[in-house]
Short mmCIF file of C-alpha atoms and ligand atoms in Angstrom, two decimals:
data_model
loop_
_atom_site.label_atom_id
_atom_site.label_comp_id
_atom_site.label_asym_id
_atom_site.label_seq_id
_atom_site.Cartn_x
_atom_site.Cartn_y
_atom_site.Cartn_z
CA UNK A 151 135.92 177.47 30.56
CA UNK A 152 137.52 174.19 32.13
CA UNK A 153 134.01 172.48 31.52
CA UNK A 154 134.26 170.35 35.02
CA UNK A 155 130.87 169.19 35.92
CA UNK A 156 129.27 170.80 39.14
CA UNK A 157 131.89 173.09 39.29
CA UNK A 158 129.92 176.41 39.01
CA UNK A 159 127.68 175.53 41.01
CA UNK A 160 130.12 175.05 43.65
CA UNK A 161 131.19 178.60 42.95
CA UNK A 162 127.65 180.13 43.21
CA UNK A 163 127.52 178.24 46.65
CA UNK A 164 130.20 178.89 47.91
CA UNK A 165 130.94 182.13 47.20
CA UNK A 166 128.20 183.02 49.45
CA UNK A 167 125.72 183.61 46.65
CA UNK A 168 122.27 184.21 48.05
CA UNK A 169 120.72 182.76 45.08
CA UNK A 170 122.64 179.12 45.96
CA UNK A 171 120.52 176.45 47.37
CA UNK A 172 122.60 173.68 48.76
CA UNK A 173 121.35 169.71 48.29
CA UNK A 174 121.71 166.79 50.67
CA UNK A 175 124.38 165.49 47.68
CA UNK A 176 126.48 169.31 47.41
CA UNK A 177 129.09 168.18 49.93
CA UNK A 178 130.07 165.14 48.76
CA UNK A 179 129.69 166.60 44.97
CA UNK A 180 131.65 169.21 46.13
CA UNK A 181 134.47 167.09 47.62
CA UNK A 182 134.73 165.09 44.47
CA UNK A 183 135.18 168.41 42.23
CA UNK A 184 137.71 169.98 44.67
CA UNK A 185 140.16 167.50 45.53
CA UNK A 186 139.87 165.53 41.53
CA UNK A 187 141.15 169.24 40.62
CA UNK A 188 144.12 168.88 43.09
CA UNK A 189 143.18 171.72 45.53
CA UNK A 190 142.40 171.77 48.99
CA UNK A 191 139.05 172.44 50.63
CA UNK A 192 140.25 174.70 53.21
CA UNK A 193 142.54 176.53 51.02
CA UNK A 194 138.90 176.55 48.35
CA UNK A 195 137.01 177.83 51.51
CA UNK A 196 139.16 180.51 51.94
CA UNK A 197 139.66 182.18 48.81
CA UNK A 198 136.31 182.46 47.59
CA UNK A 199 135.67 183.65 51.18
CA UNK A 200 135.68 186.85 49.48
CA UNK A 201 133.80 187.86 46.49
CA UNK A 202 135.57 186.16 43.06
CA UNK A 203 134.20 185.88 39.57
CA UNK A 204 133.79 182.36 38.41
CA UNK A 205 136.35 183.51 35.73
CA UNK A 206 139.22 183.93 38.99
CA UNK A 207 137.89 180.97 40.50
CA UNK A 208 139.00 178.99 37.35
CA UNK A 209 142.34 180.75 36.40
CA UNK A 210 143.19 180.20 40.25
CA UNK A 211 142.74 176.60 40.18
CA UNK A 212 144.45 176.02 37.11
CA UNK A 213 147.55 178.34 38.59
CA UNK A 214 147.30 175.53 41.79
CA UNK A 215 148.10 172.93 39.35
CA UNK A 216 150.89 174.93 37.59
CA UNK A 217 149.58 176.05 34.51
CA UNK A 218 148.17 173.32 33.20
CA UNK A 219 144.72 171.22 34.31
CA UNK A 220 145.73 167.53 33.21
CA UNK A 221 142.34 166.80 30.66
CA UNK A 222 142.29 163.31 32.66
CA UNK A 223 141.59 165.21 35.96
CA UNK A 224 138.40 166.92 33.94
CA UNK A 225 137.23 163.45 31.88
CA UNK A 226 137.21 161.61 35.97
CA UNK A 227 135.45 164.29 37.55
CA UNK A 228 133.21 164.02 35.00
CA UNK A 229 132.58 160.43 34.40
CA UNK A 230 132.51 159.96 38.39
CA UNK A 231 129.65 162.84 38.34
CA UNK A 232 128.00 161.92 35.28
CA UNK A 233 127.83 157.67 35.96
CA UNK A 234 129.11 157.66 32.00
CA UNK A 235 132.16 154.73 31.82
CA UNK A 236 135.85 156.24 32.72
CA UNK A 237 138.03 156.96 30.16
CA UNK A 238 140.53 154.02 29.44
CA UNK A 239 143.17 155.59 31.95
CA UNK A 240 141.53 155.69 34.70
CA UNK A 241 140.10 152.10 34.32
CA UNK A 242 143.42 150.60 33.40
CA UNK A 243 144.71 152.36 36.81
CA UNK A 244 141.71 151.02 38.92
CA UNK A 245 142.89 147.45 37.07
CA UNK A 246 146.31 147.89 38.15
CA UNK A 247 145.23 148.46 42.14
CA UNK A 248 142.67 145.22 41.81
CA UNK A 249 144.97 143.15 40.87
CA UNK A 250 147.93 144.26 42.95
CA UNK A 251 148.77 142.02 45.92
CA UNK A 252 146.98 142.83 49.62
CA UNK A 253 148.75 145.25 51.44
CA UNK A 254 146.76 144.66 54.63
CA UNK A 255 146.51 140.90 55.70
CA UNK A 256 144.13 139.20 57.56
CA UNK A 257 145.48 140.85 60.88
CA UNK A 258 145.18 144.36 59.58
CA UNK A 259 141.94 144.01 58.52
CA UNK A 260 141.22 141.86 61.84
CA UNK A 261 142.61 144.95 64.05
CA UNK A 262 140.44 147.61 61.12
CA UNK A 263 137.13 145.88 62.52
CA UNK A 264 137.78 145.34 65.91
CA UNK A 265 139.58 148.47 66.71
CA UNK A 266 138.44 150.66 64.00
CA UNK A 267 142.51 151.63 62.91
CA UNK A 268 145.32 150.24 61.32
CA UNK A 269 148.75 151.07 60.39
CA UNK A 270 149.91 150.82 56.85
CA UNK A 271 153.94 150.21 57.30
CA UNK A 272 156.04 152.16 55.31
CA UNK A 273 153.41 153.42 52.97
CA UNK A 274 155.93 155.65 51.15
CA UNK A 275 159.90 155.37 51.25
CA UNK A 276 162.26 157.27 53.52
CA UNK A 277 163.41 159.67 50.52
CA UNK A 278 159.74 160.68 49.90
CA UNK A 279 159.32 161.28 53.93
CA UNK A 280 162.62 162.99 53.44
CA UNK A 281 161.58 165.25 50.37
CA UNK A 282 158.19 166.21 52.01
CA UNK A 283 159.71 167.43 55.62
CA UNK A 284 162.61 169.73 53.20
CA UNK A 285 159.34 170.89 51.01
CA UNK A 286 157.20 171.78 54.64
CA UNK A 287 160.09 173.48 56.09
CA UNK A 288 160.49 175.45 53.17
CA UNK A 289 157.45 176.21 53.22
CA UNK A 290 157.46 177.09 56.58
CA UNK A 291 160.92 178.86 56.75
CA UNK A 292 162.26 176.87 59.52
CA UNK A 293 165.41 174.09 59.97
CA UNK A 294 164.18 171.27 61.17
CA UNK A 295 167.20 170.75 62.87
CA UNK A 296 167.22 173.84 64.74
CA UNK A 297 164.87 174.63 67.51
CA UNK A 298 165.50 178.54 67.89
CA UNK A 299 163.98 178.64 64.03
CA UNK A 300 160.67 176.79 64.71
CA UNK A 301 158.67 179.93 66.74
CA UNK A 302 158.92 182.35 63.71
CA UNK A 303 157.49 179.51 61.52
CA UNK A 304 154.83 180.68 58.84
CA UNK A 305 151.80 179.54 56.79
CA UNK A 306 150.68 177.83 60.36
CA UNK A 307 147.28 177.15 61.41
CA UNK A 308 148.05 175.55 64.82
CA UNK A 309 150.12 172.90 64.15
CA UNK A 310 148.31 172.77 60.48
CA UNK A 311 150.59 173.77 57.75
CA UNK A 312 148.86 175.36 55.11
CA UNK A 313 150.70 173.45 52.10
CA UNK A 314 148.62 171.74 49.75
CA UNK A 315 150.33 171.75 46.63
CA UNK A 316 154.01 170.12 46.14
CA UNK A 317 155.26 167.75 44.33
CA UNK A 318 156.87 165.88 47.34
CA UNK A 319 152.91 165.45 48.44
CA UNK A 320 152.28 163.75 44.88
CA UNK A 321 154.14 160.99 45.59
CA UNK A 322 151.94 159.69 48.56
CA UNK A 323 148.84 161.09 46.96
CA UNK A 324 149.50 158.51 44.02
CA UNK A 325 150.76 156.20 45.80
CA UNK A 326 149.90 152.51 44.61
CA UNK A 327 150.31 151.29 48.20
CA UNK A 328 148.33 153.73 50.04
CA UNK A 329 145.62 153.65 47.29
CA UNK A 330 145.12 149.60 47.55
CA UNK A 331 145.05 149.83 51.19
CA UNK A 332 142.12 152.22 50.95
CA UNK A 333 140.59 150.00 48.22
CA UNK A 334 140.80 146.95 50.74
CA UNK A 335 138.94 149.14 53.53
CA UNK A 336 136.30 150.25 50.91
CA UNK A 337 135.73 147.55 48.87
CA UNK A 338 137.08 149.06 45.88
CA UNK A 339 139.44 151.23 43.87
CA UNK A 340 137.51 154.05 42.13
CA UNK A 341 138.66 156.77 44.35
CA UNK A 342 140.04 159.83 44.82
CA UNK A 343 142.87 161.22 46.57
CA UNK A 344 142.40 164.22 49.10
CA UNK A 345 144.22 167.34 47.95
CA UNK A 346 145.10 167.90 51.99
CA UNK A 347 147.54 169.68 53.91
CA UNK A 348 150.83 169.14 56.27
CA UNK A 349 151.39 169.39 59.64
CA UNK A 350 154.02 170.41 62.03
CA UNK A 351 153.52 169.61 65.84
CA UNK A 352 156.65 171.25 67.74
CA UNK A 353 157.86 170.79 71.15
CA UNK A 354 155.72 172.20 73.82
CA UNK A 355 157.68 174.61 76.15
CA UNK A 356 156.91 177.31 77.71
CA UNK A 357 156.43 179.62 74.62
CA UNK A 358 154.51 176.92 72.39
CA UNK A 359 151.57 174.90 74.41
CA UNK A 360 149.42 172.10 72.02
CA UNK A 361 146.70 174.35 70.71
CA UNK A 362 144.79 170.67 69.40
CA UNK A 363 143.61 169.24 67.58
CA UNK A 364 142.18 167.58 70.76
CA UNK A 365 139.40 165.00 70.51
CA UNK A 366 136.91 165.58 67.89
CA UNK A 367 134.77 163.72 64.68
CA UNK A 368 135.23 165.56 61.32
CA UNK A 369 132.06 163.35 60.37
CA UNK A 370 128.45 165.08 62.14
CA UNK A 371 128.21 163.08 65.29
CA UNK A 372 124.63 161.83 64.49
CA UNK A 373 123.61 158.38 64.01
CA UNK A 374 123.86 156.77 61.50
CA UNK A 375 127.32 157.36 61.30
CA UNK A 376 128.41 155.42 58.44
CA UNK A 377 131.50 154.31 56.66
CA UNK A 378 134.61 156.62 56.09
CA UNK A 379 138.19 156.30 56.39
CA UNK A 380 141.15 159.24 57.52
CA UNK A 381 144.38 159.37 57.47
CA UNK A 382 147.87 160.65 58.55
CA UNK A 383 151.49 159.71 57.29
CA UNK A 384 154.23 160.14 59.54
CA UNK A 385 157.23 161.51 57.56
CA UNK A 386 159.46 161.18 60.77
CA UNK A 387 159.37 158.76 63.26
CA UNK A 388 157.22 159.28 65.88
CA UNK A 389 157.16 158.07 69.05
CA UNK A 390 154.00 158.33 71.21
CA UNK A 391 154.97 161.08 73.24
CA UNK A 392 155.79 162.73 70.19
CA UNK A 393 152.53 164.79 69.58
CA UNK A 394 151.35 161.18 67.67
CA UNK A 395 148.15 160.84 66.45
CA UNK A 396 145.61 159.73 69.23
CA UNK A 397 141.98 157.39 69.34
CA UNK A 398 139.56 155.41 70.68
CA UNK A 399 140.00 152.29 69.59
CA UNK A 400 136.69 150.64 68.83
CA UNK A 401 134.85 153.62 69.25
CA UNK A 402 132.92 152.54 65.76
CA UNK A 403 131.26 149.62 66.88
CA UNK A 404 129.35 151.18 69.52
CA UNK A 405 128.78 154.81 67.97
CA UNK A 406 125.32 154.78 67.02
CA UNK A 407 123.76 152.88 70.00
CA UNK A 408 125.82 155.41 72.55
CA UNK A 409 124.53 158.27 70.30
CA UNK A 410 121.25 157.58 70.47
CA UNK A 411 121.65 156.47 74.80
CA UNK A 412 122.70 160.76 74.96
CA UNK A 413 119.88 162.67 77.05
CA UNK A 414 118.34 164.38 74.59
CA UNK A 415 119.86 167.96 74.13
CA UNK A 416 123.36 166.59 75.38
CA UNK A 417 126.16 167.42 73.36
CA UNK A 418 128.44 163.86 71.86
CA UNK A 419 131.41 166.69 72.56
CA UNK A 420 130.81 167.17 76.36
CA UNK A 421 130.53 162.70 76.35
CA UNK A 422 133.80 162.18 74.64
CA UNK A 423 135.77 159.41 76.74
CA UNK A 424 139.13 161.17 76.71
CA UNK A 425 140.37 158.71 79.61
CA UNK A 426 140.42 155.48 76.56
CA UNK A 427 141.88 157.50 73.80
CA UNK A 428 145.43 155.77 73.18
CA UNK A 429 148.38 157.52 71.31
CA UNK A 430 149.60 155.32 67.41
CA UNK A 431 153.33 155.88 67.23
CA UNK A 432 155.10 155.00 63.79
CA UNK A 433 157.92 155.31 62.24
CA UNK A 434 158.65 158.22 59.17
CA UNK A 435 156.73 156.68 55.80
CA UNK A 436 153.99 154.71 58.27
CA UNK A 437 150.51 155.82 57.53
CA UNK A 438 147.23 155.60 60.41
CA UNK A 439 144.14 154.73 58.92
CA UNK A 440 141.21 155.55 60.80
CA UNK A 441 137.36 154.76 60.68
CA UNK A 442 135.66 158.34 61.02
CA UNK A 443 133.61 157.20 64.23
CA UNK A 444 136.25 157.07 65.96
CA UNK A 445 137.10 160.50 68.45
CA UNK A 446 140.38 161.02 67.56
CA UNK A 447 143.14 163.76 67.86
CA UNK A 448 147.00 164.85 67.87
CA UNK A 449 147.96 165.17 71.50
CA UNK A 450 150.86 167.20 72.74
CA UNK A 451 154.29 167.03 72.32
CA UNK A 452 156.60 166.16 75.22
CA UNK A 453 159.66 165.11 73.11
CA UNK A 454 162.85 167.07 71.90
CA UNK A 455 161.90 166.46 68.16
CA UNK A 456 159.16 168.08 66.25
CA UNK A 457 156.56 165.87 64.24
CA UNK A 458 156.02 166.21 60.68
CA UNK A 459 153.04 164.71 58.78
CA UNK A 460 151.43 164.22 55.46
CA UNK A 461 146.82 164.37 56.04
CA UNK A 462 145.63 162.23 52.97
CA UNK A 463 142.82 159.84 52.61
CA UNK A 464 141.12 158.56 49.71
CA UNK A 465 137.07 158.44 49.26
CA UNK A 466 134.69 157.22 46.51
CA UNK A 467 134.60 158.92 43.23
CA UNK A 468 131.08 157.65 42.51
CA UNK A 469 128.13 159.21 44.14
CA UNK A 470 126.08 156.88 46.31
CA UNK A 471 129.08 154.28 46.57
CA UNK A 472 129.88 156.61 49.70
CA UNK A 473 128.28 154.10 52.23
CA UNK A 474 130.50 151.40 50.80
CA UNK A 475 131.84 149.13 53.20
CA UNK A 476 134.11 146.23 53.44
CA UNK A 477 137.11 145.29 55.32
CA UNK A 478 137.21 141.60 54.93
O1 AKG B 186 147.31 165.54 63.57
C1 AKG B 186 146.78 164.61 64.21
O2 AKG B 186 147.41 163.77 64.83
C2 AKG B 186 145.28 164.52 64.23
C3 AKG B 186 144.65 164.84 62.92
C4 AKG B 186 143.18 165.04 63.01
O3 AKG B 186 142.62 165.25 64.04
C5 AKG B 186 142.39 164.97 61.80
O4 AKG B 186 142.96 164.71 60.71
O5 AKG B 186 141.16 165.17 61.86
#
């Protein structure tokens, strides 16, 4: 037994136990477990989609993390779970990211409220960008220099790529840059890094068309829609043509008020404004942050050059400091 916190519980949920009653708190519970173990929640979703023992569920996870489940990944989970005081670590860590000069300045965070997004610039170095594209080509069994390799590509989900452990994705994941820009936008820097996965966004033609993601909210559109923050990291530069990441700027401010102004029984998915979403080119090691009330998207890619990105975001460890906010 790995003695995490909440973590059979999970399992009984999950694994489509009929006996498993999920609470208003599961998800976020849930989310704290699964990515503070360093696996994915899609990749979690999918293998107990069938029936596992608790027992595979626990030799699986520690097999994601090569072997070995570092005892500070337990003590957080636990500690964030539990309310009891980290262990010294973990609060020299959150130390080091207080103290550590701004990475956003009073522009970013000027642009953050107004338009609900800002850019982090060169979040992680051009040898980590380069690592990470070798690892998801690898991964996918492609050359990213060669176009006739990139339809047979594998481990694809759209233009998802269904990598979620490497050790060219740990560098962004613990990243001191990326994590005090995410402390700036919450307020603080207990959290946790998402465990999530790649993506590869080829060249349309006509073999390959942009399957999406098109516009959408991974948060429930209803109101009130809170505080949350998303993320992509270009590993290549991207130009907005490029497939680049697309949104409504400002969407956030107005959210709740044009949620509630829907005729009742309308869908917020029919209402999207499509015609105001704008594409956010970067250059390889930039990283979009996002408030989660905005619609936002890839968008297709009319360019010669594939796109490559890194998803991560980071999100309270604590229960109930979810609704955090600050940006100032
Ligand atoms: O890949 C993109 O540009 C969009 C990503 C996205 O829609 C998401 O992370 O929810």
């Amino acid at each position: 037994m790995l003695g995490v916190r909440s973590l059979h519980g999970l399992w009984l949920r999950w694994n489509r136990r009929a006996s498993a009653r999920r609470s208003a708190g599961d998800w976020t519970r849930d989310c704290v477990v699964i990515h503070g173990l360093g696996v994915g929640i899609e990749q979690t979703a999918r293998f107990l989609s069938v029936e596992r023992s608790f027992e595979e569920f626990e030799a699986w996870i520690v097999g994601l993390n090569g072997g070995t489940l570092e005892r500070e990944r337990i003590d957080r989970i636990n500690a964030a779970l539990s309310g009891e005081a980290y262990a010294a670590q973990t609060r020299q860590r959150h130390a080091e990211i207080e103290t550590m000069p701004a990475v956003l300045d009073a522009t970013d965070l000027a642009d953050w409220q107004e338009h609900g997004y800002v850019v982090l610039r060169e979040a992680i170095p051009p040898d980590a960008c380069a690592a990470t594209v070798e690892a998801i080509c690898r991964h996918i069994d492609i050359d990213a220099g060669d176009p006739s390799t990139w339809p047979a590509r594998r481990h694809c989900q759209g233009i998802m790529v269904q990598l979620f452990q490497h050790a060219a994705l740990e560098v962004a994941r613990r990243s001191s840059r990326i994590h005090k820009a995410c402390a700036q936008l919450w307020g603080h820097a207990d959290l946790i890094a998402t465990n999530d996965r790649c993506g590869f966004n080829p060249p349309e033609n006509a073999a390959f068309r942009f399957p999406g993601p098109h516009l959408h909210w991974d948060a429930e559109p209803t109101p009130p829609i809170g505080f949350g923050v998303q993320g992509i990291l270009y590993l290549t530069d991207t130009g907005p043509d490029q497939g680049a990441f697309c949104c409504v700027p400002g969407f956030h401010r107005e959210f709740d008020e044009w949620l509630r102004a829907l005729p009742a029984g309308c869908n917020p998915y029919d209402r999207i404004p499509h015609e105001a979403a704008i594409p956010i080119p970067g250059h390889a090691g930039d990283m979009v942050l996002w408030h989660h009330g905005l619609p936002h998207g890839s968008s297709p890619n009319r360019t010669a050059r594939p796109r490559f990105v890194q998803y991560l975001t980071m999100f309270p460890a604590r229960i109930g400091a979810s609704s955090a906010r600050s940006a100032t």
